[in-house]
mmCIF file of C-alpha atoms in Angstrom:
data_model
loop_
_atom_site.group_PDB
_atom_site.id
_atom_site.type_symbol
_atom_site.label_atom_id
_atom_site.label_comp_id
_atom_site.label_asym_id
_atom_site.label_seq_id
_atom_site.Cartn_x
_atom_site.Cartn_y
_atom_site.Cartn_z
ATOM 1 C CA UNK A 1 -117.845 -86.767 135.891
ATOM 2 C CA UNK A 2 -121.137 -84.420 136.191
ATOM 3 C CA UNK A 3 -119.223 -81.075 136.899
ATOM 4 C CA UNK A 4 -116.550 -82.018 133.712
ATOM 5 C CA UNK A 5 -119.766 -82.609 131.467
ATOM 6 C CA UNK A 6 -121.093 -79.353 133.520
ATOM 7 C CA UNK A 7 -118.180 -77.076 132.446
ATOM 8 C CA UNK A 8 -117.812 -78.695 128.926
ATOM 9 C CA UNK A 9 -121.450 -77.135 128.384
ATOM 10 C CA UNK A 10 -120.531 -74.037 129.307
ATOM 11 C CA UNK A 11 -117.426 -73.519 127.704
ATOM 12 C CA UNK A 12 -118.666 -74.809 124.406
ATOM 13 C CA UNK A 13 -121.452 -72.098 124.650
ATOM 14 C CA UNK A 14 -119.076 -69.418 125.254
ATOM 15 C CA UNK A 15 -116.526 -69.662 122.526
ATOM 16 C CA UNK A 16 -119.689 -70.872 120.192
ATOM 17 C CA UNK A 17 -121.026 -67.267 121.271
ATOM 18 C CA UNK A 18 -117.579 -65.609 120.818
ATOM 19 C CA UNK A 19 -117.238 -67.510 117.019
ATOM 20 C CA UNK A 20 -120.728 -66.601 116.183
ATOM 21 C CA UNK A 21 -119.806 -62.899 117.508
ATOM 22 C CA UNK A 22 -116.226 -62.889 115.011
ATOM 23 C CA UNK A 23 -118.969 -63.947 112.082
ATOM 24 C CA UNK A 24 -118.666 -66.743 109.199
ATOM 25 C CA UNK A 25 -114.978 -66.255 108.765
ATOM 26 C CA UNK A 26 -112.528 -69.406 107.578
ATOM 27 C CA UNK A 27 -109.069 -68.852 109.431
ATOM 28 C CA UNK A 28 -107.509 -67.929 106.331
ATOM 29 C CA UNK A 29 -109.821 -64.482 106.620
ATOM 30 C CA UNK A 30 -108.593 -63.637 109.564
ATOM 31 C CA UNK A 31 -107.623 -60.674 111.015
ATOM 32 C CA UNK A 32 -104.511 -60.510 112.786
ATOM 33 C CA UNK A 33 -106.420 -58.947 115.821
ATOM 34 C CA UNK A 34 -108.854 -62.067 115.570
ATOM 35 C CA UNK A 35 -106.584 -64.830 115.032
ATOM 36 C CA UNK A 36 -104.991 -63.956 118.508
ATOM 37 C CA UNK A 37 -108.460 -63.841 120.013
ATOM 38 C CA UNK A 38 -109.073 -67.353 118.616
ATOM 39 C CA UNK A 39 -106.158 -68.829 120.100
ATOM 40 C CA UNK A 40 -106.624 -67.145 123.342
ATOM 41 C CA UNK A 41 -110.007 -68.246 123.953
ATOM 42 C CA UNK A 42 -109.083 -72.099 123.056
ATOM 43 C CA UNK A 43 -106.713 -71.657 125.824
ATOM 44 C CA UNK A 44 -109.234 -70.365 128.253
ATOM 45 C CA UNK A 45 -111.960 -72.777 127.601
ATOM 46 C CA UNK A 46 -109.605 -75.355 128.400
ATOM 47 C CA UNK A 47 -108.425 -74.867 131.549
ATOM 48 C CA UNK A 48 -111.431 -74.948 133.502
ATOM 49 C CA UNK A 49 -111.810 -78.646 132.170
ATOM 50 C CA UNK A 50 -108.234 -79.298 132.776
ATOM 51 C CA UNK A 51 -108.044 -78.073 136.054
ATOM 52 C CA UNK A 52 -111.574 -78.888 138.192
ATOM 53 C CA UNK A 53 -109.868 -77.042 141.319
ATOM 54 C CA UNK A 54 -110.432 -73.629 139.293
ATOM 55 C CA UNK A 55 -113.752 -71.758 139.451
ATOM 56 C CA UNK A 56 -115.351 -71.754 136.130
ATOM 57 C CA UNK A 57 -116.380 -68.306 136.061
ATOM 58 C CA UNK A 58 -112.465 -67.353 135.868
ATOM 59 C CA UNK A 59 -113.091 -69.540 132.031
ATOM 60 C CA UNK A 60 -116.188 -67.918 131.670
ATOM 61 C CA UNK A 61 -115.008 -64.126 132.804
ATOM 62 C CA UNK A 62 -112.297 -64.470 130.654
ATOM 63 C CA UNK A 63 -113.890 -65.365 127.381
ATOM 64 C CA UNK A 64 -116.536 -62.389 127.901
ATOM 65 C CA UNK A 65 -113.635 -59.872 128.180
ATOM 66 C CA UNK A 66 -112.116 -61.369 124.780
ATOM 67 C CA UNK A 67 -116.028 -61.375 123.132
ATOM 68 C CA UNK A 68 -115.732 -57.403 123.945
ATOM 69 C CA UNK A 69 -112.686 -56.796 122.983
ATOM 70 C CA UNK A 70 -113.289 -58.085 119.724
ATOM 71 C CA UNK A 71 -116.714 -56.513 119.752
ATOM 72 C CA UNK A 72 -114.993 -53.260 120.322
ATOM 73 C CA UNK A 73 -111.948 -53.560 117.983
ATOM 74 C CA UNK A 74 -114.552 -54.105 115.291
ATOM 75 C CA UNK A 75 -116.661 -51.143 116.075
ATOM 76 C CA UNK A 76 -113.422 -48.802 116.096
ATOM 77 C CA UNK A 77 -112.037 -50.262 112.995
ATOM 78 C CA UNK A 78 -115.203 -49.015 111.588
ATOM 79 C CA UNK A 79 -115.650 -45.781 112.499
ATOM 80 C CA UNK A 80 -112.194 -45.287 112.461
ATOM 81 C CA UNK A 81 -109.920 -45.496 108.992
ATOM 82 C CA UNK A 82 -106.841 -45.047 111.990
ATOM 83 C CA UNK A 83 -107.984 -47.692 113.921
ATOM 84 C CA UNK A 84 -108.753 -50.308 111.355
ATOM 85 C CA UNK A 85 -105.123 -49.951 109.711
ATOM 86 C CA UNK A 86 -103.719 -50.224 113.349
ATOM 87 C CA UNK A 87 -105.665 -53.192 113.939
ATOM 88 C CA UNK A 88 -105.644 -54.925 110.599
ATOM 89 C CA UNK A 89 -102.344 -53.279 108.600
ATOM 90 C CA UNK A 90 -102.299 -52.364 104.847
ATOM 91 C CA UNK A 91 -102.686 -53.907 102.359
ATOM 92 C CA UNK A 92 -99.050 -54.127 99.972
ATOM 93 C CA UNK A 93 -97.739 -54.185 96.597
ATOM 94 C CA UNK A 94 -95.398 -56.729 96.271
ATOM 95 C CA UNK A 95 -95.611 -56.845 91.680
ATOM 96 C CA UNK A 96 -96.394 -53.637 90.005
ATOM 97 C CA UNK A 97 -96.475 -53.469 86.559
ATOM 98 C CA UNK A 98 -94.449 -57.356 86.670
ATOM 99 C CA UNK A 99 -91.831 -55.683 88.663
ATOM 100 C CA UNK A 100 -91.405 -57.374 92.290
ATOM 101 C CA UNK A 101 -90.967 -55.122 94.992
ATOM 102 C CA UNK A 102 -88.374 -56.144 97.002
ATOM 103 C CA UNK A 103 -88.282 -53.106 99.551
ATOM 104 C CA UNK A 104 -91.987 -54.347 100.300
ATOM 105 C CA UNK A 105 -90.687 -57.967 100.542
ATOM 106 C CA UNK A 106 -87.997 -56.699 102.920
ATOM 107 C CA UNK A 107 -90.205 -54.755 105.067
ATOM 108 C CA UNK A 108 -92.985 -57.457 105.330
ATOM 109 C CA UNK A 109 -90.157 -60.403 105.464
ATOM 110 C CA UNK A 110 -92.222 -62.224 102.625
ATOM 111 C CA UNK A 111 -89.197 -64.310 100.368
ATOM 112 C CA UNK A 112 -89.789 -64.710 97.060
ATOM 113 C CA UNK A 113 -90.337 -68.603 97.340
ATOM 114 C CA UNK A 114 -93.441 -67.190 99.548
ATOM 115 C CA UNK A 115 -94.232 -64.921 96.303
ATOM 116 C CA UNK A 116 -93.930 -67.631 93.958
ATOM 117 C CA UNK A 117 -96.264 -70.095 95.986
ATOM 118 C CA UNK A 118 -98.748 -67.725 96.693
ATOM 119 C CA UNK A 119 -98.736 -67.052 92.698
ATOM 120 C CA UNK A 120 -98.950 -71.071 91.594
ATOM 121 C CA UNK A 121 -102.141 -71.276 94.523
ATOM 122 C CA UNK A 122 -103.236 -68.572 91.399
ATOM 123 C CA UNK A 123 -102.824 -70.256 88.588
ATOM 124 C CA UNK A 124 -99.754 -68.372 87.768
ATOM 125 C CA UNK A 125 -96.314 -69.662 87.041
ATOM 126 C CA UNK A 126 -95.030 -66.535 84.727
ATOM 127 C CA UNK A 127 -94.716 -63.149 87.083
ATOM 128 C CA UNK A 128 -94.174 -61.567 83.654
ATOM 129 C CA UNK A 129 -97.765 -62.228 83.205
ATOM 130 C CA UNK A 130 -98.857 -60.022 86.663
ATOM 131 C CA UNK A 131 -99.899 -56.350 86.677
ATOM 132 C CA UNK A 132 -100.084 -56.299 90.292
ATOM 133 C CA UNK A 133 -100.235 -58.373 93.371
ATOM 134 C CA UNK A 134 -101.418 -57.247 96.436
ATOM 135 C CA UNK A 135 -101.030 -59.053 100.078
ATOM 136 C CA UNK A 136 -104.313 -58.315 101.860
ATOM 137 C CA UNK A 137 -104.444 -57.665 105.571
ATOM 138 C CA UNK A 138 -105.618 -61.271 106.180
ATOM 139 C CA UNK A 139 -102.472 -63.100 103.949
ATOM 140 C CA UNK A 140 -104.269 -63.728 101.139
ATOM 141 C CA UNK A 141 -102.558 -62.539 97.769
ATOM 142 C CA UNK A 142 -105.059 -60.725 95.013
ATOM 143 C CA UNK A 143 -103.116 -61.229 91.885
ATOM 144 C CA UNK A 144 -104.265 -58.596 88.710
ATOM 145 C CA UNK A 145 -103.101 -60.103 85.086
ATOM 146 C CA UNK A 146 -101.931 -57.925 82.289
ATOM 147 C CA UNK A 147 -104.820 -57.667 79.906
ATOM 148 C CA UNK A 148 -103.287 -59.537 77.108
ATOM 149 C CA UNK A 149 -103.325 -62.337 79.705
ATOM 150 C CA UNK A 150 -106.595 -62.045 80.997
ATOM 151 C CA UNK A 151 -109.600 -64.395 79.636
ATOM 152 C CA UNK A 152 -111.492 -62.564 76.998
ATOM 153 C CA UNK A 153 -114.459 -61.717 78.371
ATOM 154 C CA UNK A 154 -118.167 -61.554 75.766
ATOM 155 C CA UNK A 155 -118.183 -58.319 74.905
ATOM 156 C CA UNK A 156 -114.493 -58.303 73.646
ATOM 157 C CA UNK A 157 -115.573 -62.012 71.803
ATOM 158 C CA UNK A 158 -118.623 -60.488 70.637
ATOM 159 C CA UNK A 159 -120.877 -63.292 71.792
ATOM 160 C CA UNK A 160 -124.197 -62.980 73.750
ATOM 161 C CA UNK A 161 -123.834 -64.840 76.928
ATOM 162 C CA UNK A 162 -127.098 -66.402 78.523
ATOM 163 C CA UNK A 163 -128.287 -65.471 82.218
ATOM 164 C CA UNK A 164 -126.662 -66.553 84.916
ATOM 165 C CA UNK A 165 -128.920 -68.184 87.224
ATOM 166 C CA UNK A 166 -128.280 -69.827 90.458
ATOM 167 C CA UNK A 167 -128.623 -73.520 90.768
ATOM 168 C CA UNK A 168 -131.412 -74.865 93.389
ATOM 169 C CA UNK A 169 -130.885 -78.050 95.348
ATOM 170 C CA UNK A 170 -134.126 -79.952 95.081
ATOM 171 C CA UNK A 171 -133.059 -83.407 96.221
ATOM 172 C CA UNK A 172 -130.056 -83.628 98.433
ATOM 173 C CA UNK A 173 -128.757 -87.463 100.090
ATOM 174 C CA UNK A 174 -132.114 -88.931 98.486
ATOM 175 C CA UNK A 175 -134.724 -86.271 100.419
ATOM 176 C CA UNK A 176 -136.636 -83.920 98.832
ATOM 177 C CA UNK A 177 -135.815 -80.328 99.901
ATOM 178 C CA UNK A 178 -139.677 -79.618 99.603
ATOM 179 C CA UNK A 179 -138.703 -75.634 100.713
ATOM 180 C CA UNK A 180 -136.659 -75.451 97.495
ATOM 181 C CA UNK A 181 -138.734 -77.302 95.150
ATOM 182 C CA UNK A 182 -141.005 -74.555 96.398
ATOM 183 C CA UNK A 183 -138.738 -71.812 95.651
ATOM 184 C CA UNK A 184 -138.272 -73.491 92.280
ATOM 185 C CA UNK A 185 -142.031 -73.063 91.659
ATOM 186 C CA UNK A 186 -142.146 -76.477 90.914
ATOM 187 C CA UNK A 187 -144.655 -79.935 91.971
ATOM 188 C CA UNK A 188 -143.406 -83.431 93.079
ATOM 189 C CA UNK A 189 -145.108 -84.362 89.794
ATOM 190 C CA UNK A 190 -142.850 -82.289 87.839
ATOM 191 C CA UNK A 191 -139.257 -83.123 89.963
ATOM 192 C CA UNK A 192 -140.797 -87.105 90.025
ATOM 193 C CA UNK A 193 -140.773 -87.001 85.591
ATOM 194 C CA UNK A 194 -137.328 -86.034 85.184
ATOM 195 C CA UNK A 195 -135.950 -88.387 87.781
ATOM 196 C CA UNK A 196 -137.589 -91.423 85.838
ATOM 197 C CA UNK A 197 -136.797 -89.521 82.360
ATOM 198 C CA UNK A 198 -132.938 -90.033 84.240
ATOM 199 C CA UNK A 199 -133.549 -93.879 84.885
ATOM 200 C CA UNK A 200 -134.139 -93.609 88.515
ATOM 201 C CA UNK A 201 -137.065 -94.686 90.308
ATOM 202 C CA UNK A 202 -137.426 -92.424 92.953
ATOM 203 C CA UNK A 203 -135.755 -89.852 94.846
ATOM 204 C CA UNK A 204 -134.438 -92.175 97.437
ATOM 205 C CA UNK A 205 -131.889 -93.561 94.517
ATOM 206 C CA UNK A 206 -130.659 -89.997 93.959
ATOM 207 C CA UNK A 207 -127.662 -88.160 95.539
ATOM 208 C CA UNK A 208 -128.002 -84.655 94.472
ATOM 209 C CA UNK A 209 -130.465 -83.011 92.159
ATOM 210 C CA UNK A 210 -129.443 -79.484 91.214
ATOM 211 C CA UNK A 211 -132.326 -77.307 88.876
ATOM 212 C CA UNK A 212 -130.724 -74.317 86.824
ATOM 213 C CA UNK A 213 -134.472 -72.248 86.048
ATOM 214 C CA UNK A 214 -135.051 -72.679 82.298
ATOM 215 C CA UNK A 215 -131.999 -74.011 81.666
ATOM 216 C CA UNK A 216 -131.044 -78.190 83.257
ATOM 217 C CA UNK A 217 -131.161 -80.436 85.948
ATOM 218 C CA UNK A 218 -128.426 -82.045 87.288
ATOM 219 C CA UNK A 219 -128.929 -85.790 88.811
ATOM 220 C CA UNK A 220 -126.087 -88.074 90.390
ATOM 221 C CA UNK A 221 -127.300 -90.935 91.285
ATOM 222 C CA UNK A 222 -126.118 -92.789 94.896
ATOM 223 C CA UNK A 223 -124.483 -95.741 95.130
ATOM 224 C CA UNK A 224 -124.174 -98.688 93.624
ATOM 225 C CA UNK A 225 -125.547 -96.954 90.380
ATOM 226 C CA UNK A 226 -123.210 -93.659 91.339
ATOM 227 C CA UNK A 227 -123.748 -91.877 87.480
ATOM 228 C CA UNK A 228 -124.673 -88.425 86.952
ATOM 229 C CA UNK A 229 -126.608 -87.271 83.933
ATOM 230 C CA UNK A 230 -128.132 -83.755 82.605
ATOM 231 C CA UNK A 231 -131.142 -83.143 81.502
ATOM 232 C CA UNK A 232 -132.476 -79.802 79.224
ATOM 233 C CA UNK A 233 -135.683 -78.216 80.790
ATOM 234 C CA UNK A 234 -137.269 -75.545 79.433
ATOM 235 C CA UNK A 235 -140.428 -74.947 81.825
#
């Protein structure tokens, strides 16, 4: 039981390593080049558990060769504009100008059901709409609307919009996030006010307290009394 607990350690730090090593990427981001080195490193961290007559520094050996070759790949892809489009493809045109492509559907085997779900996961159900879509190397689809089909933006409403500011977490599953409160350049004093202006007694009784800087607070409250409410600040 010890030497399965043993190599469960060690193959969790390894691939933990290798994941840490391909950065903060969701499999959806991908790389074609990564994705294989994904699956083939779930495969070598589990035989050594599966199999206790194997060494475990064949598991181990094995994942260190796939942490440089993805190491490497990466450091050609950028130094190299040959490399990276061997490694990760191009990027294609399947709608220019709201005219499918089909010679770029044909090449990349993409049907147009594919198109037309990739499209809705956009918001968009009218292709007469689309200036271009583009398939990026990792699968995802970047669609481009014709401008009369775009949101107006302020300038073109003639409006002023206000600053965008970041929202700060000050009070997150009932605990004060004393760092951000910090951050906030706010007191307990201040954060303790607007949680009884809300009709809650003390942090403990709130969920999640979210401060926009001069603009609101956000406060949901945690069950039973589960309401939200949102309060105008100014200082």
């Amino acid at each position: 039981m010890f030497n399965v607990l043993l190599r469960a350690f060690f193959m969790f730090i390894m691939v933990f390593f290798l994941v840490r090593l391909m950065g903060k990427r969701q499999v959806g981001e991908l790389q074609p080049y990564e994705f294989v080195i994904t699956m083939m490193t779930a495969d070598l961290a589990t035989i050594p558990l599966s199999d206790l007559s194997l060494p475990l520094v064949w598991g181990i050996i094995g994942i260190l060769v796939l942490s440089f070759c993805q190491l490497l790949i990466s450091v050609l892809s950028l130094k190299s504009a040959r490399m990276r489009k061997f490694f990760c493809g191009r990027a294609c045109v399947l709608i220019e100008h709201g005219v499918i492509q089909e010679n770029e559907l044909a090449h990349l085997r993409y049907n147009l059901n594919d198109l037309l779900e990739q499209l809705r996961t956009k918001d968009v159900f009218d292709i007469s709409t689309v200036n271009y879509a583009i398939l990026e190397t990792n699968g995802e689809l970047s669609v481009l609307l014709n401008k009369e089909n775009m949101p107006p933006s302020c300038d073109e409403l003639e409006v002023q919009a206000s600053p965008t500011e970041m929202s700060i977490t000050l009070i997150s599953d009932g605990r004060t996030i004393t760092d951000n409160l910090v951050k906030a350049q706010k007191e307990d004093k201040w954060l303790e006010k607007h949680i009884k202006n809300a009709g809650f007694a003390s942090p403990s009784e709130v969920l999640l307290a979210q401060y926009i800087p001069g603009q609101q607070i956000f406060l949901q409250g945690r069950m039973p009394k589960g309401r939200s409410c949102v309060l105008k600040v100014k200082d």
